[in-house]
Amino acid sequence: MARFGRVLTAMVTPFTTSGALDLKEASRLARWLIENGNDGLVIAGTTGESPTLTHDEQIALIEVVVDSTEAPVVAGTGSNDTKAAIELTQRATEVGAAGILSVTPYYNRPSQRGLVAHFTRVAEATDLPVMLYDIPVRSGRKIETETILELADNQQNIVALKDAAGDPGETASLLAEAPDGFEVYSGDDSLNLALLSLGAVGVVGVATHWTGSEHQDLIEALESGDLSNAHRINASLQDSFNYESTLEAPNPVPTKVMMNLLGFNVGVGRPPMDIVPSGLEEIARNVVSQTRIGKTMQIS
């Protein structure tokens, strides 16, 4: 069993109509996700709109989800300011997170030596397992494979990677050289099947908000060697993957529309992620109607 479980959702953050953090709804959504195919949750990551949350809001959100479920809660504590990332990591540890998700420092684009120093300092600030988050399309800087291996070899609690770099060949190289016990999670839903086939232990997903059970089935099929069924399940998820983020409606805008459709009051994103294209709810309705959740809830 993977350290944090096989299927984790990077959960959206609910806001009230006035834009305030809605901790009660966050608790309700977290419990529902665990009841519907998720083994664990990533809280206050990019999908959770961490760029627009204050540090106090991030910690309050992490704490309420930790208190709401016995499932592993991986806390997003990344920052492009090492001091801020250390502070958030320490505070998330204190409120009971099961692990830390630390994203590549964004915009200021440090060197690879700078990345080693940053992630080492973050890891040294906690005794929790740390998952690096490599997403160059958002951060502007790739964590090179050699850097990941150096961190995994030299820092005992850097034990996992959320891989959203979009290069399965490089992921294969990493897995071939990684130390025993180092785990890779797919961080790009469109590449879940590819990365799982290469040896990723699970997914940190967005479409898993409404397809957690299908992802459990996908992993079961792969582990049992039923590639035909795995391909069939993956094909059935393509509309969900295509829906979750577009240029007109970037993540997490579509997921918030979807969860509101499913009966959760998550509101819209905080500016500048508050623009919802017309017709998006109808697309969401069509997408979810093809899934187990949509059929169970009779959404059509």
C-alpha positions as a printed NumPy array, in Angstrom:
array([[  0.   ,   0.   ,   0.   ],
       [  1.311,   3.422,  -0.946],
       [  2.313,   5.61 ,   1.981],
       [ -0.586,   8.066,   1.603],
       [ -2.922,   5.735,  -0.284],
       [ -3.393,   5.127,  -3.99 ],
       [ -5.992,   7.776,  -4.832],
       [ -5.706,  11.258,  -3.356],
       [ -7.641,  14.345,  -4.376],
       [ -6.102,  17.809,  -4.396],
       [ -9.214,  19.288,  -2.809],
       [-10.779,  22.595,  -3.772],
       [-11.207,  25.149,  -1.008],
       [-14.808,  26.165,  -0.295],
       [-15.618,  29.857,   0.002],
       [-18.844,  31.562,   1.023],
       [-20.668,  33.924,  -1.32 ],
       [-18.715,  36.776,   0.276],
       [-15.409,  35.029,  -0.419],
       [-14.679,  33.942,   3.147],
       [-13.188,  30.561,   3.933],
       [-15.979,  28.041,   4.629],
       [-14.493,  25.528,   7.051],
       [-17.786,  23.742,   7.691],
       [-18.199,  22.988,   3.988],
       [-14.546,  21.972,   3.733],
       [-15.173,  19.388,   6.431],
       [-18.278,  18.079,   4.649],
       [-16.526,  17.871,   1.294],
       [-13.49 ,  16.106,   2.77 ],
       [-15.645,  13.409,   4.374],
       [-17.61 ,  12.889,   1.151],
       [-14.441,  12.503,  -0.909],
       [-13.135,   9.817,   1.43 ],
       [-16.486,   8.041,   1.239],
       [-16.341,   8.108,  -2.55 ],
       [-13.108,   6.459,  -3.57 ],
       [-10.338,   8.567,  -2.078],
       [ -7.717,   7.201,   0.304],
       [ -6.364,  10.608,   1.293],
       [ -6.47 ,  14.317,   0.534],
       [ -4.073,  17.076,  -0.416],
       [ -5.162,  20.315,   1.217],
       [ -4.137,  23.889,   0.371],
       [ -2.384,  22.986,  -2.845],
       [ -2.747,  24.875,  -6.11 ],
       [ -6.198,  23.389,  -6.725],
       [ -7.026,  24.57 ,  -3.218],
       [ -6.094,  28.129,  -4.272],
       [ -3.14 ,  28.442,  -1.924],
       [ -1.908,  31.576,  -3.767],
       [ -4.934,  33.488,  -2.463],
       [ -5.076,  31.994,   1.047],
       [ -3.418,  33.669,   3.993],
       [ -1.117,  31.497,   6.079],
       [ -3.669,  31.486,   8.895],
       [ -6.379,  30.352,   6.468],
       [ -4.173,  27.561,   5.137],
       [ -3.507,  26.218,   8.605],
       [ -7.156,  26.515,   9.667],
       [ -8.181,  24.603,   6.54 ],
       [ -5.611,  21.865,   7.102],
       [ -6.595,  21.535,  10.742],
       [-10.332,  21.218,  10.101],
       [ -9.795,  18.527,   7.457],
       [ -7.398,  16.627,   9.736],
       [-10.084,  16.723,  12.429],
       [-12.805,  15.629,   9.981],
       [-11.329,  12.353,   8.76 ],
       [ -8.907,   9.631,   9.755],
       [ -7.554,   9.503,   6.204],
       [ -4.07 ,  10.892,   5.498],
       [ -4.01 ,  14.65 ,   4.952],
       [ -1.052,  15.942,   2.972],
       [ -0.628,  19.652,   3.625],
       [  0.388,  22.02 ,   0.873],
       [  2.959,  24.282,   2.486],
       [  4.976,  25.406,  -0.505],
       [  6.172,  28.928,  -1.173],
       [  8.756,  30.726,  -3.283],
       [ 10.024,  32.144,   0.02 ],
       [ 11.958,  29.461,   1.905],
       [ 11.301,  31.117,   5.261],
       [  7.539,  31.12 ,   4.604],
       [  7.604,  27.488,   3.45 ],
       [  9.418,  26.484,   6.651],
       [  6.905,  28.333,   8.823],
       [  3.917,  26.777,   7.049],
       [  5.495,  23.326,   7.258],
       [  6.053,  23.657,  10.996],
       [  2.505,  24.871,  11.583],
       [  0.973,  22.115,   9.432],
       [  2.974,  19.574,  11.411],
       [  1.61 ,  20.969,  14.663],
       [ -2.042,  20.632,  13.557],
       [ -1.695,  16.968,  12.646],
       [ -0.979,  16.677,   8.931],
       [  0.205,  13.237,   7.8  ],
       [  2.615,  14.613,   5.224],
       [  3.874,  17.727,   3.488],
       [  3.541,  18.698,  -0.176],
       [  6.301,  21.134,  -1.122],
       [  6.088,  22.73 ,  -4.548],
       [  8.999,  24.105,  -6.543],
       [  9.551,  27.769,  -5.653],
       [  7.71 ,  29.615,  -8.397],
       [  8.413,  32.76 , -10.397],
       [ 11.852,  33.471,  -8.901],
       [ 13.147,  30.259, -10.578],
       [ 16.063,  29.232,  -8.354],
       [ 18.975,  27.159,  -9.615],
       [ 19.125,  23.422,  -8.99 ],
       [ 21.508,  24.092,  -6.082],
       [ 18.964,  26.574,  -4.795],
       [ 16.263,  23.92 ,  -5.033],
       [ 18.38 ,  21.443,  -3.068],
       [ 18.916,  24.014,  -0.33 ],
       [ 15.237,  25.041,  -0.279],
       [ 13.78 ,  21.542,  -0.078],
       [ 16.394,  20.413,   2.449],
       [ 15.522,  23.284,   4.768],
       [ 11.812,  22.549,   4.446],
       [ 12.329,  18.851,   5.17 ],
       [ 14.505,  19.629,   8.169],
       [ 11.655,  21.7  ,   9.624],
       [  9.451,  18.616,  10.152],
       [  9.586,  14.946,  11.021],
       [  6.738,  14.26 ,   8.566],
       [  7.257,  12.595,   5.187],
       [  7.708,  15.176,   2.428],
       [  6.387,  14.912,  -1.121],
       [  8.11 ,  17.155,  -3.655],
       [  5.845,  18.714,  -6.267],
       [  7.356,  19.131,  -9.724],
       [  5.125,  21.232, -11.991],
       [  7.272,  23.357, -14.293],
       [  4.298,  24.684, -16.275],
       [  3.244,  26.637, -13.158],
       [  6.535,  27.106, -11.34 ],
       [  8.768,  27.976, -14.282],
       [ 11.503,  25.616, -13.103],
       [ 11.817,  21.844, -13.435],
       [ 13.276,  19.85 , -10.554],
       [ 15.851,  17.89 , -12.515],
       [ 16.01 ,  14.133, -11.984],
       [ 19.509,  14.406, -10.537],
       [ 18.225,  16.933,  -8.012],
       [ 15.33 ,  14.705,  -6.954],
       [ 17.687,  11.756,  -6.544],
       [ 20.126,  13.817,  -4.491],
       [ 17.344,  14.951,  -2.168],
       [ 15.907,  11.419,  -1.871],
       [ 19.341,   9.987,  -1.095],
       [ 20.418,  12.621,   1.41 ],
       [ 17.236,  13.696,   3.2  ],
       [ 15.55 ,  10.814,   5.003],
       [ 12.034,  12.262,   5.05 ],
       [ 11.897,  13.319,   1.38 ],
       [ 10.097,  10.187,   0.298],
       [  7.785,  10.99 ,  -2.61 ],
       [  7.207,  13.058,  -5.731],
       [  4.019,  14.463,  -7.198],
       [  4.995,  14.34 , -10.855],
       [  3.33 ,  16.916, -13.095],
       [  6.33 ,  17.496, -15.346],
       [  4.718,  15.816, -18.345],
       [  7.682,  13.618, -19.31 ],
       [  6.99 ,   9.9  , -18.727],
       [ 10.375,   8.942, -20.127],
       [ 12.125,  11.017, -17.495],
       [  9.823,   9.563, -14.84 ],
       [ 10.943,   6.087, -15.911],
       [ 14.568,   7.143, -15.491],
       [ 13.838,   8.501, -12.022],
       [ 12.062,   5.322, -10.936],
       [ 14.937,   3.199, -12.209],
       [ 17.422,   5.05 ,  -9.995],
       [ 15.33 ,   6.087,  -6.983],
       [ 16.171,   4.588,  -3.591],
       [ 13.971,   1.859,  -2.138],
       [ 10.778,   3.263,  -0.691],
       [ 10.743,   6.452,  -2.767],
       [  7.284,   6.84 ,  -4.294],
       [  6.034,   8.676,  -7.352],
       [  2.456,   9.896,  -7.639],
       [  0.99 ,  11.05 , -10.926],
       [  0.135,  14.727, -10.679],
       [ -1.269,  15.053, -14.199],
       [ -4.585,  13.257, -14.695],
       [ -4.066,  12.893, -18.445],
       [ -0.903,  10.863, -17.727],
       [ -2.247,   8.767, -14.854],
       [ -2.325,   5.53 , -16.835],
       [  1.123,   6.113, -18.303],
       [  2.783,   6.926, -14.98 ],
       [  1.009,   4.136, -13.113],
       [  2.176,   1.709, -15.785],
       [  5.756,   2.886, -15.249],
       [  5.597,   2.309, -11.496],
       [  3.863,   5.288,  -9.898],
       [  2.121,   4.132,  -6.71 ],
       [ -0.929,   6.339,  -7.07 ],
       [ -2.422,   9.612,  -8.226],
       [ -2.935,  13.057,  -6.762],
       [ -5.857,  14.035,  -8.915],
       [ -8.339,  16.761,  -9.713],
       [-10.967,  14.788, -11.647],
       [-10.82 ,  12.385,  -8.69 ],
       [-13.243,  14.803,  -7.02 ],
       [-15.918,  12.92 ,  -8.97 ],
       [-14.038,   9.853, -10.293],
       [-12.314,   8.483,  -7.203],
       [-13.942,   5.077,  -7.519],
       [-13.064,   4.774, -11.202],
       [ -9.446,   5.516, -10.34 ],
       [ -9.461,   2.776,  -7.732],
       [-10.768,   0.434, -10.442],
       [ -8.052,   1.615, -12.846],
       [ -5.286,   0.843, -10.365],
       [ -6.844,  -2.515,  -9.466],
       [ -6.955,  -3.437, -13.142],
       [ -3.294,  -2.538, -13.629],
       [ -2.193,  -4.408, -10.52 ],
       [ -4.075,  -7.516, -11.617],
       [ -2.572,  -7.35 , -15.086],
       [ -5.879,  -6.635, -16.815],
       [ -4.548,  -4.066, -19.268],
       [ -7.608,  -4.229, -21.492],
       [ -9.835,  -3.16 , -18.609],
       [ -7.354,  -0.488, -17.523],
       [ -7.403,   0.957, -21.033],
       [-11.202,   0.879, -21.067],
       [-11.459,   2.714, -17.723],
       [ -8.888,   5.285, -18.778],
       [-10.788,   5.915, -22.005],
       [-13.984,   6.475, -20.034],
       [-12.219,   9.178, -17.988],
       [-11.009,  11.279, -20.915],
       [-13.963,  13.677, -20.871],
       [-13.352,  14.321, -17.178],
       [ -9.652,  14.962, -17.816],
       [-10.414,  17.302, -20.71 ],
       [-12.966,  19.178, -18.62 ],
       [-10.903,  19.844, -15.505],
       [ -8.725,  22.611, -16.95 ],
       [ -8.769,  24.654, -20.156],
       [ -7.407,  28.013, -21.233],
       [-10.858,  29.564, -20.783],
       [-11.54 ,  27.786, -17.484],
       [ -8.262,  26.871, -15.782],
       [ -8.113,  24.601, -12.741],
       [ -9.838,  24.9  , -10.235],
       [-12.649,  26.845, -11.946],
       [-14.248,  23.749, -13.584],
       [-13.968,  21.633, -10.449],
       [-15.733,  24.267,  -8.376],
       [-18.548,  24.337, -10.922],
       [-18.711,  20.538, -10.769],
       [-18.81 ,  20.348,  -6.98 ],
       [-21.496,  23.021,  -6.798],
       [-23.486,  20.931,  -9.288],
       [-23.027,  17.909,  -7.015],
       [-24.54 ,  19.785,  -4.075],
       [-21.534,  21.331,  -2.347],
       [-21.426,  25.053,  -1.684],
       [-17.807,  25.672,  -2.625],
       [-18.465,  29.03 ,  -4.256],
       [-16.253,  30.427,  -6.996],
       [-12.545,  31.033,  -6.886],
       [-10.992,  34.107,  -5.373],
       [ -9.887,  36.691,  -7.926],
       [ -8.361,  36.269, -10.428],
       [ -9.861,  32.752, -10.509],
       [-13.466,  33.945, -10.218],
       [-14.387,  34.146, -13.908],
       [-16.707,  31.296, -14.906],
       [-17.335,  30.958, -18.669],
       [-20.945,  30.651, -19.729],
       [-22.071,  27.115, -20.448],
       [-19.533,  25.492, -18.108],
       [-22.213,  24.038, -15.826],
       [-23.887,  22.299, -18.765],
       [-20.552,  20.809, -19.794],
       [-20.06 ,  19.647, -16.199],
       [-23.489,  18.045, -16.235],
       [-22.68 ,  16.117, -19.4  ],
       [-19.283,  15.011, -18.079],
       [-20.466,  13.799, -14.686],
       [-23.478,  11.994, -16.156],
       [-21.012,   9.453, -17.604],
       [-19.484,   8.659, -14.204],
       [-20.495,   6.445, -11.3  ],
       [-21.173,   9.468,  -9.086],
       [-23.383,  11.079, -11.721],
       [-25.37 ,   7.904, -12.245],
       [-25.756,   7.325,  -8.512],
       [-26.949,  10.893,  -7.947],
       [-29.014,  10.743, -11.171],
       [-27.456,  13.851, -12.63 ],
       [-28.39 ,  14.294, -16.263]])
